[in-house]
Amino acid sequence: MALTDHPRSTPNSAGLQHTVALVSGDIASFFVFAMIGLASHRGITSLVNIPDLAITAAPFALGWFIVAPFTGVFKPAITSRLRSMLTRTALTWVGGCLIGLVVRALINQSGVPPLTFALITFTTILLILSAWRGSFAWFVNRHHTTTPETT
């Protein structure tokens, strides 16, 4: 194998790579949400407090990853098509957000959050996840359709 040769990835390894990338990006998305929230409520200095970021992001990430297997949001047939990806992302986030709000209330022992908090949380994370996952689907679809298949 020459230095310029690249090993071909099998469909299974490509699927695993996509899943790892998606999970990593999803986790980063929840951290972005936590950064926005903490910066707006506590100021920019709160962004250096990694434990607070993790505690803020964790309930919503947990909700997302609990619902995700049931909606197929990591399946290659979904993740490579923009419309399917965005639809499944929204569907997954509806359930994930509800679970995240409950987990957050249990952790904080704060009861039901105000409706405005729930709506802002739902919308903000949906936008972040949609931007990330939509970009991923667009890139995968574009890369897949422009890369000639080798035999």
Short mmCIF file of C-alpha atoms in Angstrom, two decimals:
data_model
loop_
_atom_site.label_atom_id
_atom_site.label_comp_id
_atom_site.label_asym_id
_atom_site.label_seq_id
_atom_site.Cartn_x
_atom_site.Cartn_y
_atom_site.Cartn_z
CA MET A 1 0.00 0.00 0.00
CA ALA A 2 1.46 3.34 -1.03
CA LEU A 3 1.50 6.31 1.30
CA THR A 4 -1.26 7.94 -0.70
CA ASP A 5 -3.53 4.90 -0.56
CA HIS A 6 -6.29 5.10 1.98
CA PRO A 7 -7.97 2.02 3.37
CA ARG A 8 -11.57 1.77 2.25
CA SER A 9 -14.02 1.81 5.07
CA THR A 10 -16.64 -0.88 5.18
CA PRO A 11 -20.30 0.07 5.53
CA ASN A 12 -20.23 -1.05 9.17
CA SER A 13 -17.15 1.01 10.03
CA ALA A 14 -18.57 4.05 8.22
CA GLY A 15 -21.82 3.65 10.16
CA LEU A 16 -19.92 3.41 13.43
CA GLN A 17 -17.87 6.48 12.53
CA HIS A 18 -21.05 8.40 11.75
CA THR A 19 -22.64 7.32 15.03
CA VAL A 20 -19.57 8.34 17.04
CA ALA A 21 -19.50 11.70 15.25
CA LEU A 22 -23.23 12.24 15.84
CA VAL A 23 -23.05 11.31 19.53
CA SER A 24 -20.05 13.62 19.99
CA GLY A 25 -21.80 16.47 18.19
CA ASP A 26 -25.00 15.89 20.14
CA ILE A 27 -23.12 16.10 23.44
CA ALA A 28 -21.38 19.25 22.23
CA SER A 29 -24.79 20.69 21.31
CA PHE A 30 -26.04 20.23 24.87
CA PHE A 31 -22.89 21.90 26.18
CA VAL A 32 -23.46 24.84 23.82
CA PHE A 33 -26.97 25.17 25.26
CA ALA A 34 -25.56 25.05 28.80
CA MET A 35 -22.98 27.69 27.90
CA ILE A 36 -25.66 30.00 26.50
CA GLY A 37 -27.87 29.51 29.54
CA LEU A 38 -25.17 29.92 32.15
CA ALA A 39 -23.66 32.95 30.40
CA SER A 40 -27.05 34.65 30.18
CA HIS A 41 -27.94 33.97 33.82
CA ARG A 42 -24.59 34.07 35.61
CA GLY A 43 -22.29 35.94 33.27
CA ILE A 44 -19.46 34.92 31.02
CA THR A 45 -17.21 33.82 33.90
CA SER A 46 -19.53 30.88 34.56
CA LEU A 47 -18.32 29.28 31.32
CA VAL A 48 -15.08 28.15 32.96
CA ASN A 49 -16.98 26.05 35.49
CA ILE A 50 -17.06 22.69 33.68
CA PRO A 51 -19.01 20.88 36.44
CA ASP A 52 -21.82 23.47 36.21
CA LEU A 53 -21.89 23.11 32.44
CA ALA A 54 -22.11 19.32 32.75
CA ILE A 55 -24.84 19.48 35.41
CA THR A 56 -26.84 21.90 33.25
CA ALA A 57 -26.43 19.84 30.06
CA ALA A 58 -26.78 16.33 31.52
CA PRO A 59 -30.55 16.08 32.10
CA PHE A 60 -31.31 17.14 28.54
CA ALA A 61 -28.62 14.94 27.02
CA LEU A 62 -29.96 12.04 29.06
CA GLY A 63 -33.49 12.67 27.78
CA TRP A 64 -32.20 12.83 24.20
CA PHE A 65 -30.24 9.59 24.44
CA ILE A 66 -33.13 7.76 26.15
CA VAL A 67 -35.54 8.62 23.33
CA ALA A 68 -33.06 8.34 20.43
CA PRO A 69 -33.07 4.53 20.05
CA PHE A 70 -36.85 4.54 19.68
CA THR A 71 -36.90 7.16 16.92
CA GLY A 72 -34.00 5.83 14.86
CA VAL A 73 -32.19 9.15 14.92
CA PHE A 74 -28.81 7.41 14.51
CA LYS A 75 -29.79 5.09 11.62
CA PRO A 76 -27.75 5.73 8.46
CA ALA A 77 -30.90 5.83 6.31
CA ILE A 78 -32.07 8.77 8.43
CA THR A 79 -28.78 10.53 9.09
CA SER A 80 -27.79 10.81 5.45
CA ARG A 81 -30.96 12.60 4.28
CA LEU A 82 -31.53 16.18 5.38
CA ARG A 83 -35.32 16.16 5.62
CA SER A 84 -35.40 12.82 7.45
CA MET A 85 -32.66 13.96 9.80
CA LEU A 86 -34.45 17.19 10.71
CA THR A 87 -37.82 15.46 11.14
CA ARG A 88 -36.39 12.74 13.38
CA THR A 89 -34.34 15.27 15.31
CA ALA A 90 -37.50 17.24 16.13
CA LEU A 91 -39.45 14.09 17.00
CA THR A 92 -36.67 12.84 19.25
CA TRP A 93 -36.32 16.20 20.93
CA VAL A 94 -40.03 16.40 21.81
CA GLY A 95 -39.69 13.32 24.02
CA GLY A 96 -36.13 14.06 25.05
CA CYS A 97 -36.98 17.54 26.25
CA LEU A 98 -39.87 16.30 28.36
CA ILE A 99 -37.64 13.70 30.00
CA GLY A 100 -34.87 16.27 30.41
CA LEU A 101 -37.20 18.71 32.16
CA VAL A 102 -38.36 15.98 34.56
CA VAL A 103 -34.80 14.85 35.29
CA ARG A 104 -33.72 18.46 35.83
CA ALA A 105 -36.61 19.03 38.25
CA LEU A 106 -35.71 15.87 40.17
CA ILE A 107 -32.02 16.78 40.39
CA ASN A 108 -32.71 20.36 41.44
CA GLN A 109 -35.73 19.40 43.56
CA SER A 110 -37.43 22.36 41.96
CA GLY A 111 -40.77 21.03 40.82
CA VAL A 112 -42.32 21.82 37.46
CA PRO A 113 -40.35 24.52 35.62
CA PRO A 114 -42.13 27.62 34.32
CA LEU A 115 -43.64 27.22 30.85
CA THR A 116 -41.37 29.96 29.49
CA PHE A 117 -38.28 28.04 30.61
CA ALA A 118 -39.59 24.85 29.02
CA LEU A 119 -40.38 26.60 25.73
CA ILE A 120 -37.06 28.44 25.57
CA THR A 121 -35.19 25.25 26.41
CA PHE A 122 -37.12 23.26 23.81
CA THR A 123 -36.64 25.84 21.08
CA THR A 124 -32.99 26.65 21.77
CA ILE A 125 -31.84 23.05 21.91
CA LEU A 126 -33.95 22.13 18.88
CA LEU A 127 -32.27 24.91 16.89
CA ILE A 128 -28.79 23.85 18.02
CA LEU A 129 -29.41 20.15 17.34
CA SER A 130 -31.05 20.91 13.99
CA ALA A 131 -28.15 23.10 12.88
CA TRP A 132 -25.61 20.44 13.87
CA ARG A 133 -27.49 17.40 12.59
CA GLY A 134 -28.74 19.16 9.46
CA SER A 135 -25.16 20.14 8.60
CA PHE A 136 -24.05 16.58 9.20
CA ALA A 137 -26.78 15.12 6.94
CA TRP A 138 -26.04 17.66 4.22
CA PHE A 139 -22.33 16.87 4.33
CA VAL A 140 -22.83 13.08 4.37
CA ASN A 141 -25.34 13.25 1.53
CA ARG A 142 -23.10 15.51 -0.53
CA HIS A 143 -20.01 13.43 0.15
CA HIS A 144 -21.86 10.19 -0.65
CA THR A 145 -23.29 11.46 -3.93
CA THR A 146 -20.06 13.07 -5.17
CA THR A 147 -17.66 10.28 -4.25
CA PRO A 148 -17.26 7.74 -7.04
CA GLU A 149 -17.64 4.18 -5.88
CA THR A 150 -14.66 1.95 -6.33
CA THR A 151 -14.85 -1.76 -6.87
#
